[in-house]
CSV table of C-alpha atoms in Angstrom, one decimal:
chain,number,residue,atom,x,y,z
G,1,MET,CA,-11.3,6.3,21.1
G,2,LYS,CA,-9.6,6.7,24.3
G,3,LEU,CA,-8.4,10.1,23.1
G,4,THR,CA,-11.8,11.6,21.7
G,5,VAL,CA,-13.0,10.5,26.0
G,6,TYR,CA,-10.2,12.4,26.9
G,7,CYS,CA,-10.6,15.4,24.6
G,8,TRP,CA,-14.1,15.6,26.9
G,9,SER,CA,-13.3,14.6,29.9
G,10,ARG,CA,-10.1,17.3,30.3
G,11,PHE,CA,-10.6,20.1,28.2
G,12,GLY,CA,-14.2,20.9,28.8
G,13,THR,CA,-17.1,21.2,25.2
G,14,LEU,CA,-15.3,24.2,23.9
G,15,LEU,CA,-12.2,23.2,22.9
G,16,ILE,CA,-13.4,19.3,22.3
G,17,PRO,CA,-13.5,20.1,18.4
G,18,LEU,CA,-9.9,21.5,17.8
G,19,MET,CA,-8.0,19.3,20.4
G,20,CYS,CA,-9.2,16.6,18.9
G,21,LEU,CA,-8.9,16.7,15.3
G,22,ILE,CA,-5.4,17.9,16.6
G,23,LEU,CA,-4.8,14.3,18.3
G,24,ARG,CA,-6.3,12.8,15.0
G,25,SER,CA,-4.3,14.8,12.3
G,26,GLN,CA,-1.5,13.0,13.9
G,27,ALA,CA,-2.7,9.5,14.1
G,28,GLY,CA,-0.8,7.4,11.8
G,29,VAL,CA,-3.3,4.1,12.5
G,30,VAL,CA,-6.8,5.7,11.8
G,31,ASP,CA,-10.2,5.2,10.9
G,32,ASP,CA,-10.9,6.4,7.9
G,33,PHE,CA,-8.4,7.6,5.2
G,34,SER,CA,-11.2,10.3,3.6
G,35,GLN,CA,-11.3,11.5,7.0
G,36,ILE,CA,-7.5,12.5,7.4
G,37,ASP,CA,-6.7,15.5,5.3
G,38,ARG,CA,-3.2,14.5,4.1
G,39,CYS,CA,-4.0,11.3,4.1
G,40,LYS,CA,-6.9,11.3,1.4
G,41,ASP,CA,-4.6,13.1,-0.7
G,42,PHE,CA,-3.2,9.5,-1.9
G,43,LEU,CA,-7.1,8.4,-2.9
G,44,TYR,CA,-8.3,9.6,-6.0
G,45,MET,CA,-11.4,11.9,-4.6
G,46,GLY,CA,-10.4,10.9,-1.1
G,47,THR,CA,-11.7,8.0,-1.5
G,48,PRO,CA,-10.3,4.3,-0.9
G,49,PRO,CA,-11.1,0.9,-2.3
G,50,ARG,CA,-14.5,-0.1,-1.0
G,51,GLY,CA,-16.2,-3.5,-0.3
G,52,TYR,CA,-13.4,-5.0,2.0
G,53,PHE,CA,-15.7,-7.5,4.1
G,54,SER,CA,-12.8,-7.5,7.4
G,55,THR,CA,-13.0,-5.6,10.4
G,56,SER,CA,-10.1,-6.5,11.4
G,57,LEU,CA,-7.9,-4.7,9.3
G,58,LYS,CA,-5.8,-1.3,9.6
G,59,LYS,CA,-5.6,1.6,7.9
G,60,ILE,CA,-2.5,3.5,8.4
G,61,CYS,CA,-1.8,6.9,6.9
G,62,GLN,CA,2.6,5.8,6.6
G,63,ARG,CA,4.0,8.6,8.2
G,64,TYR,CA,8.2,9.1,7.6
G,65,VAL,CA,9.6,12.0,9.2
G,66,ASP,CA,6.6,13.7,10.7
G,67,LYS,CA,5.0,13.7,6.8
G,68,PRO,CA,2.3,11.3,5.6
G,69,ARG,CA,3.6,9.5,2.6
G,70,PHE,CA,1.0,6.9,1.4
G,71,VAL,CA,-1.9,4.9,2.9
G,72,THR,CA,-1.5,1.1,3.6
G,73,LEU,CA,-4.7,-0.9,4.3
G,74,TYR,CA,-3.1,-3.8,6.9
G,75,ASP,CA,-3.4,-7.6,8.3
G,76,PRO,CA,-2.0,-7.4,11.6
G,77,LYS,CA,-3.5,-11.0,11.3
G,78,LYS,CA,-1.5,-12.2,8.5
G,79,HIS,CA,1.0,-9.9,8.3
G,80,ILE,CA,0.9,-8.3,5.1
G,81,PRO,CA,-1.0,-5.4,3.2
G,82,ILE,CA,-3.7,-5.7,1.9
G,83,TYR,CA,-3.1,-2.6,0.0
G,84,SER,CA,-1.0,0.3,-0.5
G,85,ALA,CA,-2.5,3.6,-2.1
G,86,TYR,CA,-0.2,6.6,-3.4
G,87,THR,CA,0.2,9.1,-5.6
G,88,PHE,CA,2.9,8.8,-8.5
G,89,LYS,CA,5.6,10.9,-8.6
G,90,LYS,CA,8.0,10.7,-12.2
G,91,SER,CA,11.1,10.2,-11.7
G,92,ASP,CA,13.7,8.1,-13.1
G,93,GLY,CA,13.1,4.4,-11.7
G,94,GLU,CA,16.4,4.6,-9.7
G,95,LYS,CA,16.0,2.4,-6.6
G,96,ARG,CA,17.3,3.9,-2.6
G,97,VAL,CA,19.4,0.8,-1.5
G,98,ASP,CA,20.9,2.5,1.6
G,99,ILE,CA,17.8,2.8,3.6
G,100,PRO,CA,17.3,0.3,6.5
G,101,TRP,CA,13.8,-1.3,6.9
G,102,MET,CA,11.0,0.2,9.3
G,103,PHE,CA,8.4,-1.2,11.0
G,104,GLU,CA,5.5,0.5,12.6
G,105,PRO,CA,5.0,1.1,16.7
G,106,GLN,CA,1.7,1.8,16.2
G,107,LEU,CA,0.2,-1.4,15.2
G,108,ALA,CA,2.0,-2.9,18.8
G,109,THR,CA,0.6,-0.1,21.1
G,110,GLU,CA,-1.5,2.8,21.0
G,111,LYS,CA,0.9,4.9,22.8
G,112,GLY,CA,3.5,4.3,19.8
G,113,SER,CA,4.7,6.4,17.5
G,114,SER,CA,3.2,7.4,14.7
G,115,ASN,CA,5.8,7.4,12.0
G,116,MET,CA,7.5,4.6,11.1
G,117,GLU,CA,10.9,3.6,12.6
G,118,PRO,CA,14.2,1.6,12.0
G,119,PHE,CA,14.7,-2.1,13.5
G,120,PRO,CA,16.3,-2.0,16.7
G,121,GLN,CA,19.5,-3.7,15.9
G,122,SER,CA,18.6,-6.4,18.8
G,123,SER,CA,16.1,-9.1,17.9
G,124,LEU,CA,15.0,-9.5,21.0
G,125,MET,CA,13.3,-6.1,20.8
G,126,HIS,CA,11.5,-7.0,18.0
G,127,LYS,CA,9.5,-9.6,20.1
G,128,ASN,CA,8.0,-6.7,21.3
G,129,PHE,CA,5.9,-6.1,18.2
G,130,GLU,CA,6.0,-9.2,16.2
G,131,ASP,CA,2.5,-10.3,16.4
G,132,THR,CA,0.9,-7.7,14.8
G,133,GLN,CA,3.6,-7.0,11.9
G,134,ALA,CA,5.9,-8.8,10.3
G,135,VAL,CA,9.6,-8.6,11.3
G,136,LEU,CA,12.9,-9.2,9.4
G,137,GLU,CA,13.3,-12.4,10.9
G,138,ASP,CA,10.2,-13.7,8.9
G,139,TYR,CA,12.1,-13.3,6.0
G,140,ALA,CA,15.6,-13.9,7.0
G,141,ASP,CA,15.4,-18.1,6.2
G,142,VAL,CA,13.1,-17.9,3.1
G,143,VAL,CA,15.7,-17.4,0.2
G,144,GLN,CA,12.9,-18.2,-2.6
G,145,TYR,CA,11.2,-15.2,-1.5
G,146,GLU,CA,11.8,-11.6,-2.5
G,147,ARG,CA,10.7,-8.3,-0.3
G,148,GLY,CA,8.1,-7.3,-2.9
G,149,GLN,CA,7.1,-2.8,-2.1
G,150,MET,CA,3.3,-2.8,-2.8
G,151,ASN,CA,4.2,0.9,-3.3
G,152,PRO,CA,7.3,0.7,-4.9
G,153,ASP,CA,10.3,3.0,-4.2
G,154,GLU,CA,11.2,3.3,-8.3
G,155,HIS,CA,7.6,5.8,-8.7
G,156,GLN,CA,9.0,8.0,-6.2
G,157,ALA,CA,11.4,10.9,-6.2
G,158,ASP,CA,11.9,12.8,-2.9
G,159,PRO,CA,14.4,10.5,-1.2
G,160,LEU,CA,12.1,10.7,1.8
G,161,ASP,CA,9.3,9.4,0.2
G,162,LYS,CA,11.3,6.8,-1.4
G,163,ALA,CA,12.9,6.0,1.9
G,164,ALA,CA,8.9,5.6,3.6
G,165,THR,CA,8.6,3.1,1.0
G,166,TYR,CA,11.3,0.6,2.9
G,167,THR,CA,8.7,-0.4,5.9
G,168,LEU,CA,7.5,-4.3,6.2
G,169,THR,CA,4.0,-3.3,6.1
G,170,ASN,CA,4.7,-1.9,2.4
G,171,VAL,CA,6.0,-5.4,1.4
G,172,VAL,CA,4.7,-8.7,0.9
G,173,PRO,CA,6.7,-11.6,-0.3
G,174,LEU,CA,6.7,-12.3,-3.8
G,175,ILE,CA,8.6,-15.6,-5.2
G,176,ARG,CA,11.8,-14.6,-6.9
G,177,GLU,CA,11.0,-15.4,-10.2
G,178,PHE,CA,8.2,-13.2,-10.5
G,179,ASN,CA,9.6,-10.3,-8.7
G,180,PHE,CA,12.4,-9.8,-10.5
G,181,GLY,CA,10.7,-10.8,-14.0
G,182,PRO,CA,7.5,-9.8,-14.8
G,183,TRP,CA,6.4,-7.8,-11.6
G,184,SER,CA,9.7,-6.0,-12.4
G,185,THR,CA,8.6,-5.3,-16.0
G,186,GLN,CA,5.0,-4.2,-14.7
G,187,VAL,CA,6.4,-1.7,-12.3
G,188,GLU,CA,8.5,-0.2,-15.3
G,189,ALA,CA,6.1,-0.2,-17.8
G,190,THR,CA,3.9,1.7,-15.5
G,191,ARG,CA,6.6,4.8,-14.4
G,192,LYS,CA,7.3,5.2,-18.1
G,193,ARG,CA,3.3,5.4,-19.0
G,194,LEU,CA,2.7,7.7,-16.7
G,195,ASN,CA,6.3,9.4,-17.0
G,196,ASN,CA,5.2,10.3,-20.5
G,197,TYR,CA,1.2,10.0,-20.9
G,198,CYS,CA,0.2,12.0,-17.9
G,199,HIS,CA,-0.2,15.3,-17.4
G,200,GLY,CA,-2.0,15.5,-13.7
G,201,LYS,CA,-1.5,14.0,-10.4
G,202,ALA,CA,-1.6,9.3,-11.1
G,203,TYR,CA,-3.4,7.8,-7.6
G,204,VAL,CA,-2.0,4.1,-8.1
G,205,ILE,CA,-3.5,1.4,-5.7
G,206,THR,CA,-1.3,-1.8,-5.6
G,207,GLY,CA,-2.7,-4.9,-3.8
G,208,VAL,CA,-3.0,-8.6,-3.5
G,209,THR,CA,-5.0,-11.7,-3.1
G,210,THR,CA,-4.3,-14.3,-0.5
G,211,SER,CA,-4.9,-18.4,-0.7
G,212,GLY,CA,-3.6,-19.5,3.0
G,213,ASN,CA,-0.5,-20.1,2.4
G,214,MET,CA,2.1,-19.2,5.2
G,215,ILE,CA,5.5,-18.0,5.5
G,216,ARG,CA,6.2,-20.3,9.1
G,217,ARG,CA,9.2,-19.9,11.7
G,218,ASP,CA,9.6,-21.4,14.7
G,219,ASN,CA,6.8,-23.4,13.7
G,220,LEU,CA,4.1,-20.7,13.8
G,221,ASP,CA,2.2,-19.2,10.5
G,222,ARG,CA,3.8,-16.1,10.3
G,223,VAL,CA,3.2,-14.1,6.6
G,224,ALA,CA,0.6,-14.4,4.4
G,225,ILE,CA,2.2,-15.2,0.5
G,226,PRO,CA,0.2,-13.3,-1.7
G,227,GLU,CA,-1.6,-15.5,-4.8
G,228,PHE,CA,-2.2,-12.6,-7.2
G,229,MET,CA,-0.5,-8.9,-7.2
G,230,TRP,CA,-2.6,-6.1,-8.7
G,231,THR,CA,-1.9,-2.2,-9.5
G,232,ALA,CA,-4.1,-0.6,-11.1
G,233,TYR,CA,-3.8,3.7,-11.9
G,234,CYS,CA,-6.1,6.4,-12.1
G,235,CYS,CA,-5.1,9.7,-14.1
G,236,THR,CA,-7.8,12.1,-15.5
G,237,ASP,CA,-5.6,14.4,-17.3
G,238,TYR,CA,-3.5,12.6,-19.7
G,239,ASP,CA,-2.0,13.4,-23.4
G,240,HIS,CA,-4.9,12.9,-25.8
G,241,ASN,CA,-2.8,12.9,-28.3
G,242,ALA,CA,-0.3,9.7,-27.1
G,243,PRO,CA,0.1,6.9,-29.1
G,244,TYR,CA,-3.4,4.4,-29.2
G,245,SER,CA,-1.2,1.6,-27.7
G,246,GLU,CA,-1.0,3.9,-24.6
G,247,ARG,CA,-4.1,6.6,-25.1
G,248,TYR,CA,-6.6,3.7,-24.6
G,249,LYS,CA,-4.9,2.4,-20.8
G,250,PHE,CA,-6.3,6.4,-20.5
G,251,PRO,CA,-7.1,7.4,-17.7
G,252,ALA,CA,-7.4,4.2,-15.9
G,253,PHE,CA,-6.3,0.6,-16.0
G,254,GLY,CA,-5.2,-2.2,-14.2
G,255,ALA,CA,-3.1,-5.7,-14.6
G,256,TYR,CA,-2.6,-8.5,-12.3
G,257,GLY,CA,-0.1,-12.1,-11.9
G,258,LEU,CA,0.3,-14.8,-10.8
G,259,ASN,CA,3.0,-15.2,-7.7
G,260,ASP,CA,4.6,-17.9,-8.5
G,261,ARG,CA,7.6,-19.8,-10.7
G,262,VAL,CA,5.8,-20.1,-14.0
G,263,ASN,CA,2.7,-19.3,-15.7
G,264,ASN,CA,3.5,-15.5,-13.9
G,265,HIS,CA,3.0,-13.2,-16.8
G,266,MET,CA,1.2,-10.2,-15.8
G,267,VAL,CA,-2.2,-9.3,-17.7
G,268,GLU,CA,-3.3,-5.3,-18.4
G,269,ILE,CA,-6.8,-5.1,-18.1
G,270,PRO,CA,-9.3,-2.4,-18.1
G,271,ILE,CA,-10.2,-1.4,-14.6
G,272,LYS,CA,-13.8,-2.7,-14.5
G,273,ASN,CA,-12.6,-6.4,-15.8
G,274,LEU,CA,-10.0,-6.2,-12.7
G,275,GLU,CA,-12.7,-5.8,-10.3
G,276,LYS,CA,-14.4,-8.7,-11.7
G,277,PHE,CA,-11.3,-11.3,-11.5
G,278,LEU,CA,-10.4,-9.1,-7.6
G,279,LYS,CA,-14.4,-10.3,-6.4
G,280,GLY,CA,-13.6,-13.7,-7.7
G,281,LYS,CA,-10.5,-13.7,-5.5
G,282,MET,CA,-11.0,-11.7,-2.7
G,283,GLU,CA,-13.0,-11.4,0.5
G,284,VAL,CA,-15.4,-8.8,-0.6
G,285,ASP,CA,-19.0,-7.4,-1.7
G,286,LYS,CA,-20.6,-7.2,-5.2
G,287,ASN,CA,-20.2,-3.1,-4.9
G,288,PHE,CA,-15.9,-3.7,-4.6
G,289,GLN,CA,-14.6,-0.6,-6.0
G,290,ILE,CA,-11.1,0.1,-6.9
G,291,PHE,CA,-11.5,4.0,-7.5
G,292,TYR,CA,-14.0,6.7,-6.8
G,293,SER,CA,-16.6,6.0,-9.7
G,294,ASP,CA,-13.8,3.8,-11.7
G,295,CYS,CA,-12.1,7.1,-12.3
G,296,VAL,CA,-14.7,8.5,-14.6
G,297,SER,CA,-14.1,12.1,-14.2
G,298,ASP,CA,-17.0,14.2,-13.6
G,299,ALA,CA,-16.0,17.0,-15.7
């Protein structure tokens, strides 16, 4: 809001629309994904999931090297993303392991850069922004958990798009057995399915439900531990000659799994069924919807 007032008072009425548009297009934390051109491109019909109650959640247009890469709905109190939404890129499934973990300066201060940045070498510097987001120290001594990416780098092809997935605003603590087992298998199954049978653009949204359990550090609740992980994709231009075992999972399908050591298998279900399941697990209203019109094309 301060930027809007500045436009009025500093430049006068004739330049208001132009200057405000420039400032908003450069912002990373935004009021509405659907109003920012290059951010809404990661959402089917430019429309984010609807029905979330909380007003404290932050909408981040995740920028890396001055370019939006995906979007995240982030909880600055629980220090985890609620979901990340991205466009799938056909890839070989390789992971980037040489990328330093990054944070979001803009969550800590309005004057912070809208580009994600590598964590400073000094852990003392991390105290400057640990109130608003997770830091490396939160994951340092919790051997039972792994940093699970909501937008996995295996679903990206361009090296910079892959690198952008290595921000802590895109990860949640996953039980090792779940992360390297059922969840990893689901990420790969989705990659192969969209690689092989999606002809057009595929939109993916991956999110969490939480139950109140937290990673603690220095006797403080720091990072919420997801109860369930869920994911869904939307691809309206797909191969109608695909085997039925794959074809019936288009144009959209979803999956969820328990973030635990046991009973953690992934369940693949239609979008409507996933939405019904999530309504019982999250603070959302009765109109909760993952994709606009459930990914039913108007064409």
